[in-house]
Coordinates of C-alpha atoms and ligand atoms in Angstrom, one line a residue:
M425 CA -35.2 -25.1 18.1
K426 CA -38.3 -23.0 18.4
R427 CA -40.7 -23.1 15.5
L428 CA -43.2 -20.4 14.7
S429 CA -45.5 -19.9 11.8
T430 CA -47.1 -16.8 10.1
D431 CA -48.9 -16.1 6.9
I432 CA -46.6 -13.3 5.8
L433 CA -43.0 -12.8 7.1
I434 CA -41.2 -9.6 6.5
L435 CA -37.4 -9.4 6.9
G436 CA -36.3 -5.9 7.8
S437 CA -38.0 -2.8 9.2
G438 CA -36.8 0.0 6.9
G439 CA -39.0 1.9 4.5
A440 CA -39.5 -1.3 2.4
G441 CA -40.3 -3.7 5.3
L442 CA -42.7 -1.3 7.2
F443 CA -44.6 -0.2 4.1
A444 CA -45.0 -3.8 3.1
A445 CA -46.4 -4.7 6.6
L446 CA -48.9 -1.8 6.5
H447 CA -50.1 -2.6 2.9
A448 CA -50.3 -6.3 3.5
K449 CA -52.4 -5.8 6.7
K450 CA -54.7 -3.3 5.0
A451 CA -55.2 -5.5 1.9
A452 CA -55.8 -8.7 3.9
P453 CA -56.6 -8.0 7.5
G454 CA -57.3 -11.7 8.2
L455 CA -53.7 -12.8 7.4
S456 CA -51.1 -12.8 10.1
V457 CA -48.2 -10.5 9.4
T458 CA -44.8 -10.7 11.2
V459 CA -41.9 -8.3 10.9
A460 CA -38.6 -9.8 11.9
V461 CA -35.6 -7.5 12.3
K462 CA -32.0 -7.7 13.2
G463 CA -32.2 -4.4 15.2
L464 CA -35.1 -2.7 17.0
L465 CA -38.1 -1.8 14.9
G466 CA -37.9 1.8 13.8
K467 CA -34.4 2.3 15.2
C468 CA -32.2 0.5 12.6
G469 CA -31.4 0.4 8.9
C470 CA -30.7 3.2 6.5
T471 CA -34.2 4.7 5.9
R472 CA -33.9 6.3 9.3
M473 CA -30.6 7.9 8.3
V474 CA -32.0 9.6 5.1
Q475 CA -30.9 13.2 5.3
G476 CA -31.6 14.8 1.9
G477 CA -35.0 13.6 1.0
Y478 CA -37.4 11.8 -1.4
N479 CA -37.7 12.3 -5.2
V480 CA -41.1 12.7 -6.6
A481 CA -42.6 14.7 -9.5
L482 CA -45.3 16.9 -7.8
A483 CA -44.8 20.5 -8.9
P484 CA -46.3 22.1 -12.0
G485 CA -43.7 21.9 -14.8
D486 CA -42.4 18.6 -13.5
S487 CA -43.7 15.2 -14.6
A488 CA -43.3 11.4 -14.2
E489 CA -41.8 11.4 -17.6
R490 CA -39.1 13.9 -16.6
H491 CA -38.3 12.1 -13.4
F492 CA -38.1 8.8 -15.4
M493 CA -35.7 10.3 -18.0
D494 CA -33.5 11.7 -15.2
T495 CA -33.5 8.2 -13.6
I496 CA -32.7 6.4 -16.8
E497 CA -30.0 8.8 -17.9
G498 CA -28.5 8.8 -14.4
G499 CA -28.6 4.9 -14.5
K500 CA -26.7 5.0 -17.9
W501 CA -29.4 3.0 -19.6
L502 CA -28.9 -0.1 -17.6
N503 CA -32.1 0.2 -15.6
E504 CA -35.1 -2.2 -16.1
Q505 CA -37.3 0.6 -17.5
D506 CA -40.6 -0.8 -16.3
L507 CA -39.3 -0.9 -12.7
A508 CA -38.1 2.7 -13.1
W509 CA -41.5 3.8 -14.5
T510 CA -43.2 2.1 -11.5
L511 CA -40.8 4.0 -9.2
V512 CA -41.6 7.5 -10.6
T513 CA -45.4 7.0 -11.0
V514 CA -46.1 5.2 -7.7
A515 CA -43.9 7.7 -5.8
Q516 CA -46.6 10.3 -6.6
Q517 CA -49.2 8.2 -4.7
R518 CA -46.8 7.1 -2.0
I519 CA -45.8 10.7 -0.9
R520 CA -49.5 11.6 -0.5
E521 CA -50.0 8.4 1.5
L522 CA -47.1 9.4 3.7
E523 CA -48.6 12.8 4.4
T524 CA -52.3 12.1 4.5
E525 CA -52.6 8.5 5.9
L526 CA -49.4 8.1 7.9
G527 CA -48.9 11.5 9.4
C528 CA -45.6 12.7 8.0
F529 CA -45.0 16.5 7.8
F530 CA -42.7 17.6 5.1
D531 CA -41.3 21.2 4.7
R532 CA -43.7 23.5 2.8
N533 CA -43.5 26.7 0.8
P534 CA -45.2 29.8 2.1
D535 CA -48.2 29.0 -0.2
G536 CA -48.7 25.6 1.5
T537 CA -47.4 23.5 -1.3
V538 CA -44.7 20.9 -0.5
H539 CA -41.2 22.3 -0.7
Q540 CA -38.9 20.5 -3.1
K541 CA -35.1 21.0 -3.2
A542 CA -32.4 20.5 -5.8
F543 CA -30.4 17.3 -5.9
A544 CA -27.6 16.4 -8.2
G545 CA -28.3 14.8 -11.6
Q546 CA -31.9 16.1 -11.9
T547 CA -33.4 18.5 -14.3
F548 CA -36.0 19.7 -11.8
D549 CA -36.0 20.5 -8.1
R550 CA -38.1 17.5 -6.9
T551 CA -36.6 16.3 -3.6
V552 CA -39.3 16.4 -0.8
H553 CA -37.7 16.7 2.7
K554 CA -38.1 17.4 6.4
G555 CA -35.1 19.7 7.1
D556 CA -32.1 17.4 6.9
L557 CA -33.8 14.7 9.0
T558 CA -36.2 13.3 6.4
G559 CA -35.6 9.7 7.3
I560 CA -36.4 10.1 11.0
E561 CA -39.8 11.6 10.1
I562 CA -40.6 8.8 7.7
I563 CA -39.5 5.9 9.8
N564 CA -41.0 7.2 13.1
R565 CA -44.5 7.7 11.5
L566 CA -44.3 4.2 9.8
A567 CA -43.2 2.5 13.0
E568 CA -46.0 4.2 15.0
Q569 CA -48.5 2.9 12.5
V570 CA -47.1 -0.6 12.5
C571 CA -47.1 -0.7 16.3
A572 CA -50.8 0.4 16.3
R573 CA -51.9 -2.5 14.2
D574 CA -52.1 -6.2 14.7
I575 CA -48.7 -6.9 13.3
A576 CA -46.4 -9.3 15.2
R577 CA -42.8 -8.2 15.8
L578 CA -39.6 -10.3 16.2
E579 CA -37.0 -7.7 17.2
E580 CA -33.3 -8.6 17.4
H581 CA -34.0 -11.6 15.3
R582 CA -31.5 -12.2 12.6
A583 CA -32.4 -14.1 9.4
V584 CA -29.6 -16.5 8.4
A585 CA -31.1 -18.7 5.7
L586 CA -34.0 -19.0 3.3
I587 CA -35.2 -22.5 3.6
R588 CA -36.9 -24.2 0.7
A589 CA -39.7 -26.7 1.0
R590 CA -38.9 -30.4 1.0
D591 CA -39.8 -30.7 -2.7
G592 CA -37.5 -27.7 -3.4
D593 CA -40.0 -25.9 -5.6
A594 CA -41.0 -23.1 -3.2
L595 CA -39.9 -21.3 0.0
A596 CA -41.0 -22.9 3.3
G597 CA -39.7 -20.3 5.7
V598 CA -36.6 -18.7 7.3
L599 CA -34.0 -19.8 9.8
M600 CA -33.3 -17.1 12.3
I601 CA -31.3 -16.4 15.4
D602 CA -33.0 -14.8 18.4
M603 CA -30.0 -12.5 19.2
Q604 CA -31.2 -11.9 22.8
T605 CA -30.9 -15.6 23.7
G606 CA -28.6 -16.9 20.9
K607 CA -31.2 -19.6 20.2
F608 CA -32.3 -20.7 16.7
V609 CA -35.9 -20.1 15.5
F610 CA -37.5 -21.5 12.3
V611 CA -40.3 -19.3 11.1
Q612 CA -42.5 -21.1 8.6
A613 CA -44.4 -18.7 6.3
R614 CA -46.7 -18.7 3.3
A615 CA -44.9 -15.7 1.8
V616 CA -41.6 -14.0 2.8
L617 CA -40.4 -10.5 1.9
L618 CA -36.6 -9.9 1.7
A619 CA -36.2 -6.2 2.7
T620 CA -32.9 -6.3 4.6
G621 CA -31.5 -3.3 2.7
G622 CA -28.1 -4.5 1.2
G623 CA -25.5 -2.0 2.4
P624 CA -21.8 -1.9 1.1
T625 CA -20.2 -2.3 4.6
M626 CA -17.4 -4.4 3.2
Y627 CA -15.4 -1.2 2.3
K628 CA -13.0 0.5 4.6
Y629 CA -15.0 3.7 4.5
H630 CA -18.8 3.2 4.3
T631 CA -22.0 5.1 5.3
P632 CA -24.7 2.5 6.0
S633 CA -25.9 1.5 9.5
G634 CA -23.9 -1.1 11.4
D635 CA -26.7 -3.6 11.3
K636 CA -26.4 -4.0 7.5
S637 CA -24.1 -6.6 6.2
C638 CA -25.7 -7.7 2.9
D639 CA -27.4 -10.6 4.6
G640 CA -30.4 -10.6 2.3
M641 CA -28.2 -10.7 -0.8
A642 CA -26.1 -13.5 0.7
M643 CA -29.2 -15.5 1.7
A644 CA -30.6 -15.0 -1.9
L645 CA -27.4 -16.3 -3.4
Q646 CA -27.4 -19.3 -1.1
A647 CA -31.0 -20.0 -2.0
G648 CA -30.0 -20.2 -5.7
L649 CA -31.3 -16.8 -6.8
S650 CA -29.5 -14.4 -9.2
L651 CA -28.3 -10.9 -8.4
R652 CA -27.8 -8.3 -11.1
D653 CA -25.7 -5.1 -11.5
M654 CA -23.5 -6.0 -8.5
E655 CA -20.5 -4.1 -10.0
M656 CA -22.5 -0.9 -9.4
V657 CA -21.5 0.4 -6.0
Q658 CA -22.1 4.1 -5.3
F659 CA -19.4 6.1 -3.5
H660 CA -20.3 9.4 -1.9
P661 CA -17.5 12.0 -2.1
T662 CA -17.6 13.4 1.4
G663 CA -17.3 10.8 4.1
L664 CA -16.0 12.2 7.4
L665 CA -12.5 11.1 8.1
A666 CA -12.0 11.2 11.9
G667 CA -9.4 8.5 12.4
S668 CA -9.6 4.8 12.7
D669 CA -10.8 4.6 16.3
T670 CA -14.3 6.0 15.7
R671 CA -17.3 4.6 13.8
M672 CA -18.0 8.2 12.7
T673 CA -15.3 7.8 10.1
G674 CA -17.1 7.1 6.8
T675 CA -20.4 8.7 7.7
V676 CA -21.7 11.2 5.2
L677 CA -21.3 14.9 5.2
E678 CA -24.2 15.9 2.9
E679 CA -23.9 16.8 -0.7
G680 CA -25.5 20.2 0.0
L681 CA -22.1 21.4 1.4
R682 CA -20.6 21.2 -2.1
G683 CA -23.9 22.4 -3.6
A684 CA -23.8 25.5 -1.5
G685 CA -20.3 26.3 -2.7
G686 CA -17.9 24.3 -0.4
Y687 CA -14.4 23.8 -1.7
L688 CA -12.4 20.6 -1.7
L689 CA -8.7 21.2 -0.9
G690 CA -5.7 18.9 -1.1
G691 CA -3.3 18.5 1.8
D692 CA -1.4 21.5 0.5
G693 CA -4.5 23.7 1.2
Q694 CA -5.2 24.3 -2.6
R695 CA -8.3 23.5 -4.6
F696 CA -7.7 20.7 -7.1
M697 CA -11.0 19.9 -8.8
H698 CA -10.2 22.1 -11.8
K699 CA -7.6 19.5 -12.8
Y700 CA -10.4 16.9 -13.2
D701 CA -13.8 18.5 -14.2
P702 CA -14.9 22.0 -15.3
R703 CA -17.9 21.7 -12.9
L704 CA -15.4 21.6 -10.1
E705 CA -16.8 20.5 -6.7
R706 CA -20.3 20.3 -8.2
A707 CA -19.6 17.5 -10.6
T708 CA -21.5 14.3 -10.1
R709 CA -20.7 11.9 -7.2
D710 CA -18.8 9.4 -9.3
I711 CA -16.6 12.0 -10.9
V712 CA -15.8 13.9 -7.7
S713 CA -15.0 10.6 -5.9
R714 CA -12.6 9.5 -8.6
S715 CA -10.9 12.9 -8.7
M716 CA -10.5 12.8 -4.9
I717 CA -8.9 9.3 -5.1
A718 CA -6.6 10.4 -7.9
E719 CA -5.5 13.4 -5.8
I720 CA -4.9 11.2 -2.8
R721 CA -2.8 8.8 -5.0
R722 CA -0.7 11.8 -5.9
G723 CA 0.1 12.1 -2.2
N724 CA -1.5 15.5 -1.7
T725 CA -3.3 14.4 1.5
T726 CA -4.3 15.5 5.0
P727 CA -2.8 13.9 8.2
N728 CA -5.3 11.0 8.1
G729 CA -4.8 10.4 4.4
G730 CA -7.8 12.2 3.0
L731 CA -8.6 15.7 1.8
W732 CA -10.2 18.9 3.3
I733 CA -13.6 20.4 2.8
D734 CA -13.6 24.1 3.3
M735 CA -16.7 26.2 4.0
R736 CA -15.1 29.2 5.6
H737 CA -15.5 31.6 2.7
L738 CA -19.3 31.2 3.0
G739 CA -19.3 32.8 6.5
T740 CA -19.4 31.0 9.8
A741 CA -22.9 32.2 10.8
E742 CA -24.4 31.2 7.4
V743 CA -22.8 27.7 7.5
R744 CA -24.1 27.2 11.0
R745 CA -27.6 28.3 9.9
L746 CA -27.7 26.1 6.7
F747 CA -26.0 23.0 8.0
K748 CA -26.7 22.8 11.7
G749 CA -26.7 19.0 11.8
M750 CA -23.5 18.7 9.9
V751 CA -21.8 21.3 12.0
E752 CA -22.8 19.4 15.2
R753 CA -21.7 16.1 13.7
C754 CA -18.2 17.5 12.9
A755 CA -17.9 19.2 16.3
D756 CA -18.5 15.8 17.9
C757 CA -15.4 14.6 16.2
G758 CA -13.3 17.6 17.0
F759 CA -13.7 19.5 13.7
D760 CA -15.1 23.0 13.1
L761 CA -17.0 22.9 9.9
A762 CA -18.2 26.5 10.0
G763 CA -14.9 28.1 10.8
G764 CA -12.2 25.6 10.0
L765 CA -11.3 22.6 7.8
V766 CA -12.7 19.1 8.0
E767 CA -11.0 15.9 6.7
V768 CA -13.1 13.9 4.2
I769 CA -12.7 10.8 2.0
P770 CA -15.0 9.1 -0.5
T771 CA -17.2 6.5 1.2
A772 CA -19.2 3.5 0.0
H773 CA -22.8 4.5 0.2
Y774 CA -25.3 2.4 -1.8
M775 CA -25.5 -0.8 -3.9
M776 CA -27.5 -0.3 -7.1
G777 CA -27.4 -4.1 -7.6
G778 CA -29.4 -6.8 -5.9
V779 CA -31.9 -9.6 -6.3
V780 CA -33.5 -9.9 -9.7
F781 CA -37.2 -9.1 -9.2
A782 CA -40.4 -8.2 -11.1
R783 CA -42.7 -5.2 -10.9
D784 CA -45.0 -7.0 -8.4
C785 CA -41.9 -7.8 -6.3
T786 CA -42.0 -11.5 -7.0
T787 CA -38.7 -13.4 -7.5
A788 CA -37.7 -16.6 -9.2
L789 CA -38.4 -18.5 -6.0
P790 CA -42.2 -18.9 -5.4
G791 CA -43.1 -17.5 -2.0
L792 CA -40.2 -15.1 -1.9
F793 CA -40.8 -11.4 -2.6
A794 CA -38.1 -8.7 -2.6
A795 CA -38.1 -4.9 -2.2
G796 CA -35.9 -1.9 -1.4
E797 CA -32.1 -1.8 -1.4
D798 CA -31.9 -5.6 -1.6
T799 CA -33.1 -5.5 -5.2
G800 CA -31.5 -4.6 -8.5
G801 CA -32.7 -3.1 -11.7
V802 CA -34.5 0.1 -10.6
H803 CA -31.4 2.4 -10.6
G804 CA -29.3 0.7 -13.3
G805 CA -25.6 2.0 -13.2
N806 CA -26.1 4.8 -10.8
R807 CA -28.8 6.0 -8.3
L808 CA -30.0 9.6 -8.1
G809 CA -29.8 10.9 -4.6
G810 CA -33.4 10.9 -3.4
N811 CA -34.4 7.8 -5.4
G812 CA -33.4 5.4 -2.7
V813 CA -36.1 6.0 -0.1
A814 CA -38.6 6.4 -3.0
N815 CA -37.6 3.0 -4.1
S816 CA -38.0 1.3 -0.8
T817 CA -41.3 2.9 0.1
V818 CA -42.8 2.4 -3.5
F819 CA -41.8 -1.3 -3.8
G820 CA -42.4 -2.1 -0.1
G821 CA -46.0 -1.1 -0.5
I822 CA -46.3 -3.0 -3.8
A823 CA -44.8 -6.1 -2.1
G824 CA -47.4 -5.9 0.7
D825 CA -50.2 -5.7 -1.8
S826 CA -48.8 -8.5 -3.9
M827 CA -48.2 -10.9 -0.9
A828 CA -51.7 -10.2 0.4
A829 CA -53.1 -11.2 -3.0
W830 CA -50.7 -14.1 -3.6
V831 CA -51.1 -15.9 -0.2
P832 CA -54.8 -16.8 -0.4
A833 CA -54.4 -18.1 -4.0
H834 CA -51.0 -19.9 -3.8
G835 CA -49.5 -19.6 -0.3
K836 CA -49.2 -22.8 1.7
L837 CA -47.5 -23.6 4.9
R838 CA -44.9 -26.0 3.4
E839 CA -42.8 -28.5 5.3
P840 CA -39.2 -27.3 5.3
D841 CA -36.2 -29.3 3.9
E842 CA -34.8 -30.4 7.3
A843 CA -31.4 -31.2 5.7
A844 CA -31.1 -27.6 4.5
I845 CA -31.9 -26.4 8.0
A846 CA -29.3 -28.7 9.5
A847 CA -26.7 -27.5 6.9
S848 CA -27.4 -23.8 7.7
L849 CA -27.2 -24.5 11.5
A850 CA -23.8 -26.2 10.9
V851 CA -22.5 -23.1 9.1
C852 CA -23.7 -20.8 11.9
R853 CA -22.3 -23.0 14.6
R854 CA -18.9 -23.3 12.9
P855 CA -17.2 -20.5 14.9
I856 CA -18.5 -21.9 18.2
E857 CA -16.6 -25.1 17.6
Q858 CA -13.2 -23.5 16.6
A859 CA -10.5 -22.0 18.8
S860 CA -11.1 -18.3 19.2
G861 CA -9.3 -16.0 16.8
D862 CA -9.2 -12.3 15.8
I863 CA -12.4 -11.6 13.8
G864 CA -11.6 -7.9 13.9
A865 CA -8.3 -8.4 12.0
L866 CA -10.2 -10.4 9.3
R867 CA -12.7 -7.6 8.9
E868 CA -9.9 -5.1 8.5
E869 CA -8.4 -7.2 5.8
L870 CA -11.7 -7.3 4.0
Y871 CA -12.0 -3.5 4.2
E872 CA -8.6 -3.0 2.8
L873 CA -8.8 -5.4 0.0
M874 CA -12.2 -4.2 -1.2
W875 CA -11.1 -0.6 -0.9
D876 CA -7.8 -1.2 -2.8
D877 CA -8.8 -3.7 -5.4
V878 CA -12.6 -3.4 -5.9
G879 CA -13.1 0.2 -5.0
I880 CA -13.4 3.4 -7.0
F881 CA -10.7 2.5 -9.6
R882 CA -10.7 -1.1 -10.7
D883 CA -8.6 -3.2 -13.2
A884 CA -8.3 -6.8 -14.1
A885 CA -5.1 -7.5 -12.1
G886 CA -6.6 -6.0 -8.9
L887 CA -9.9 -7.8 -9.4
R888 CA -8.2 -11.1 -10.0
R889 CA -6.1 -10.5 -6.9
A890 CA -9.3 -9.8 -4.9
E891 CA -11.0 -12.9 -6.2
G892 CA -8.3 -15.2 -4.7
A893 CA -8.0 -13.1 -1.6
L894 CA -11.7 -13.3 -0.8
V895 CA -11.8 -17.1 -1.1
A896 CA -8.8 -17.4 1.1
L897 CA -10.3 -15.0 3.6
D898 CA -13.5 -17.0 3.7
E899 CA -11.5 -20.2 4.4
R900 CA -9.6 -18.4 7.2
L901 CA -12.9 -17.2 8.7
D902 CA -14.2 -20.8 8.7
R903 CA -11.2 -21.7 10.9
T904 CA -11.6 -18.8 13.2
G905 CA -13.7 -19.2 16.4
I906 CA -15.4 -16.8 18.7
A907 CA -14.5 -16.0 22.3
G908 CA -16.9 -17.1 25.1
R909 CA -19.5 -19.8 25.0
S910 CA -22.7 -17.9 25.8
L911 CA -24.5 -17.1 22.6
A912 CA -26.9 -14.6 24.2
F913 CA -26.0 -11.2 22.7
N914 CA -22.7 -12.5 21.5
V915 CA -21.7 -9.7 19.3
T916 CA -18.5 -11.5 18.1
W917 CA -20.7 -14.3 16.8
H918 CA -22.7 -11.8 14.9
D919 CA -19.6 -10.1 13.6
W920 CA -18.5 -13.5 12.3
L921 CA -21.9 -14.0 10.6
N922 CA -21.7 -10.5 9.2
L923 CA -18.3 -11.2 7.7
K924 CA -19.6 -14.5 6.2
S925 CA -22.3 -12.5 4.3
L926 CA -20.0 -9.7 3.3
I927 CA -17.3 -12.0 1.9
L928 CA -19.8 -13.8 -0.3
V929 CA -21.4 -10.6 -1.6
S930 CA -17.9 -9.1 -2.1
R931 CA -17.2 -12.1 -4.3
A932 CA -20.3 -11.3 -6.3
I933 CA -19.2 -7.6 -6.7
T934 CA -15.7 -8.7 -7.8
A935 CA -16.9 -11.2 -10.4
S936 CA -19.4 -8.8 -11.8
S937 CA -16.8 -6.0 -12.0
L938 CA -14.4 -8.3 -13.9
A939 CA -17.2 -9.2 -16.3
R940 CA -18.0 -5.6 -17.2
E941 CA -15.0 -4.6 -19.4
E942 CA -16.0 -1.0 -19.8
S943 CA -16.6 2.0 -17.5
R944 CA -20.3 2.9 -16.9
G945 CA -22.1 4.7 -14.1
A946 CA -20.5 3.9 -10.8
H947 CA -18.2 1.2 -12.3
F948 CA -14.8 2.5 -13.5
R949 CA -12.2 0.2 -15.0
S950 CA -8.8 1.9 -15.4
D951 CA -8.0 -0.7 -18.1
F952 CA -11.3 0.0 -19.9
P953 CA -11.9 3.7 -19.2
A954 CA -14.3 4.3 -22.1
T955 CA -18.1 3.6 -22.0
A956 CA -19.1 1.0 -24.7
S957 CA -21.9 1.6 -27.2
N958 CA -25.4 1.1 -25.9
D959 CA -26.1 -1.3 -28.9
D960 CA -26.3 -4.7 -27.4
L961 CA -26.1 -3.3 -23.8
A962 CA -26.3 -6.1 -21.3
F963 CA -26.7 -6.3 -17.6
I964 CA -24.6 -8.8 -15.6
T965 CA -26.1 -11.4 -13.3
V966 CA -24.3 -13.5 -10.7
A967 CA -25.4 -16.7 -9.1
L968 CA -23.8 -19.3 -6.8
R969 CA -23.3 -22.7 -8.3
G970 CA -21.4 -25.4 -6.5
G971 CA -19.7 -22.8 -4.3
E972 CA -18.5 -20.8 -7.3
I973 CA -19.8 -17.4 -8.4
V974 CA -21.0 -17.6 -12.0
C975 CA -21.7 -14.6 -14.2
D976 CA -24.2 -14.3 -17.0
R977 CA -25.4 -11.5 -19.3
E978 CA -28.8 -10.5 -20.3
T979 CA -29.6 -7.9 -22.9
V980 CA -31.2 -4.7 -21.6
R981 CA -34.7 -4.3 -22.9
F982 CA -35.5 -0.6 -23.7
T983 CA -39.2 -1.1 -23.2
R984 CA -40.2 2.5 -23.0
V985 CA -37.4 4.6 -24.5
K986 CA -34.3 3.9 -26.5
P987 CA -30.9 5.5 -26.0
G988 CA -30.8 8.9 -27.8
E989 CA -34.6 9.2 -27.5
S990 CA -36.7 10.9 -24.8
L991 CA -40.2 10.6 -23.4
L992 CA -40.2 14.4 -23.2
G993 CA -41.4 16.6 -26.1
A994 CA -38.6 18.6 -27.7
D995 CA -39.7 21.7 -25.8
A996 CA -39.8 20.0 -22.4
A997 CA -36.5 18.3 -22.9
Ligands
FAD1452 C1 -26.4 8.2 5.6 C2 -27.4 7.9 4.6 C3 -28.1 8.9 4.0 C4 -29.0 8.6 3.0 N1 -29.7 9.6 2.4 C5 -30.7 9.4 1.4 C6 -31.5 10.4 0.9 O1 -31.3 11.6 1.3 N2 -32.4 10.1 0.0 C7 -32.6 8.8 -0.5 O2 -33.4 8.6 -1.3 N3 -31.8 7.8 0.0 C8 -30.9 8.0 1.0 N4 -30.1 7.0 1.5 C9 -30.4 5.6 1.0 C10 -31.6 5.1 1.7 O3 -31.4 5.1 3.1 C11 -31.9 3.7 1.3 O4 -32.0 3.6 -0.1 C12 -33.3 3.1 1.8 O5 -33.7 3.8 2.9 C13 -33.2 1.6 2.0 O6 -34.4 1.2 2.5 P1 -34.6 -0.4 2.8 O7 -36.0 -0.5 3.5 O8 -34.4 -1.2 1.6 O9 -33.5 -0.8 3.9 P2 -33.1 -0.2 5.3 O10 -33.9 1.0 5.7 O11 -31.7 -0.1 5.4 O12 -33.7 -1.4 6.3 C14 -33.1 -2.6 6.3 C15 -33.6 -3.4 7.5 O13 -33.3 -4.8 7.4 C16 -32.8 -5.2 8.7 N5 -31.9 -6.3 8.5 C17 -30.7 -6.4 8.0 N6 -30.2 -7.6 8.0 C18 -31.1 -8.4 8.5 C19 -31.2 -9.8 8.8 N7 -30.3 -10.7 8.5 N8 -32.4 -10.2 9.4 C20 -33.4 -9.4 9.7 N9 -33.3 -8.1 9.5 C21 -32.2 -7.6 8.9 C22 -32.1 -4.0 9.3 O14 -31.9 -4.1 10.7 C23 -33.1 -2.9 8.9 O15 -34.2 -2.9 9.7 C24 -29.2 7.3 2.5 C25 -28.4 6.3 3.1 C26 -27.5 6.6 4.1 C27 -26.7 5.4 4.7

């Protein structure tokens, strides 16, 4: 096995990973920084896929306090308030950094100020964007800057285990697979950033990029860390439904379609949202998604089992002008968005939960830092659209600064626990030693069971069923081998490893969902449809102990504002 060493190792090259690399290098140019990524740098992950934009309070009349209150109320008071405050205040610096230091161009008003558009759940139009391709602008500029600096890159390198030092007290490094050769690599590091971006790709319909399989959260659980708010999975109402033979199924048709006046129709061609919410198609994501599933369960569906989105009444030319990208995406799959009907279905989009971390991005394991969608606590029970990329860039930058300060004072190149390396190698090699089986069929089973029993509607019976089914699925996966013996670019092997991570994290979502006996934010329990009082509000943590997922509760600390109060003056509110 190849062994490398670096001062700072960053896992992932989304907004969090690339910002961390730039900040770490700037703060401590003498330290070696390495970015290791499962895909190609700048070409993978979800930051690149950001369509809508980036929330930040910039305009006169808006304020960090207002952005904060929207974030806390959107998060149904579950957020770690100090993290949310850091998000809204540092975003104001980060957006300037993106424009003035890194070279991003965002859309502007005729007077030269940055244009900010409306996004759901916000009391002010604060979403900065570059047309409907904001993520490409951000990630391309970040990638260029990283490539221009003395930052090492390990592309197509997949992290598989966080390895503690021999004495167990701190992290020694990360076990990885060089996907090009199929060989194992151990990277010893003084500090490691987990920025692999979560991603709820265990659901039948999902939006995130194919390289995301919750590896970071799974590695954190295996390393003994706690995750929080794992029951909070956000579903976007309008995923494209283009049949089971295309990966385009599940990808997002942007919220602006409903915002601009698009209708949702049942299979009978009639609007149905009036049965569920007076705001009709413009209700919040969670309500529209639940209403859609309720309508689907009534059997009022399209040929592929979804619903229709209808933009025809807005005029073909206008729809083409406003939603060029969406019209083209639908045309690729044989649908005419501007002049016809398109099949849609709610789709798993984002995980509010993740690794418990502090404002400086430290975690409970010395030497391990975390940022971006791998972390929990910033968004609480629901994420505002536009707060995701703000989260990854804000905390990615902070993580880079923190690691640069921490390494000279505390960071050592520690000798790894060789037994832990051997144990992780054995898990990864398991499918190589078994007779080959149908990994695809196991993945389909995971999709279906998470969709049916741990999806938009949940209840105790379904969650208990899922608990057992996930353990059984994991055991079957362990007995299923991969075809072929060459490990170079063996995608079936990586599918197997993806499933291993996804099943473990699915167990965490299921346990957390069972533990929260109320409906709050993105989590809806049919058997507990009411939202409990905010008195004694607790967040749920999950950890892996002796192979079992164990839940715990911690009281939410309202450090800046209490439920029923506001940071805004009466006039501003
Ligand atoms: C279609 C879509 C549209 C979105 N639109 C918006 C929007 O308009 N506004 C908004 O705020 N948010 C939006 N989001 C959410 C937003 O993309 C994320 O919140 C944010 O970009 C996550 O950044 P990140 O750096 O944490 O992760 P990512 O950008 O996803 O990066 C994760 C990185 O980790 C790598 N990785 C994964 N596993 C491993 C491993 N085992 N080893 C090594 N590397 C690994 C990946 O290859 C990738 O490079 C959208 C998401 C999607 C899917």
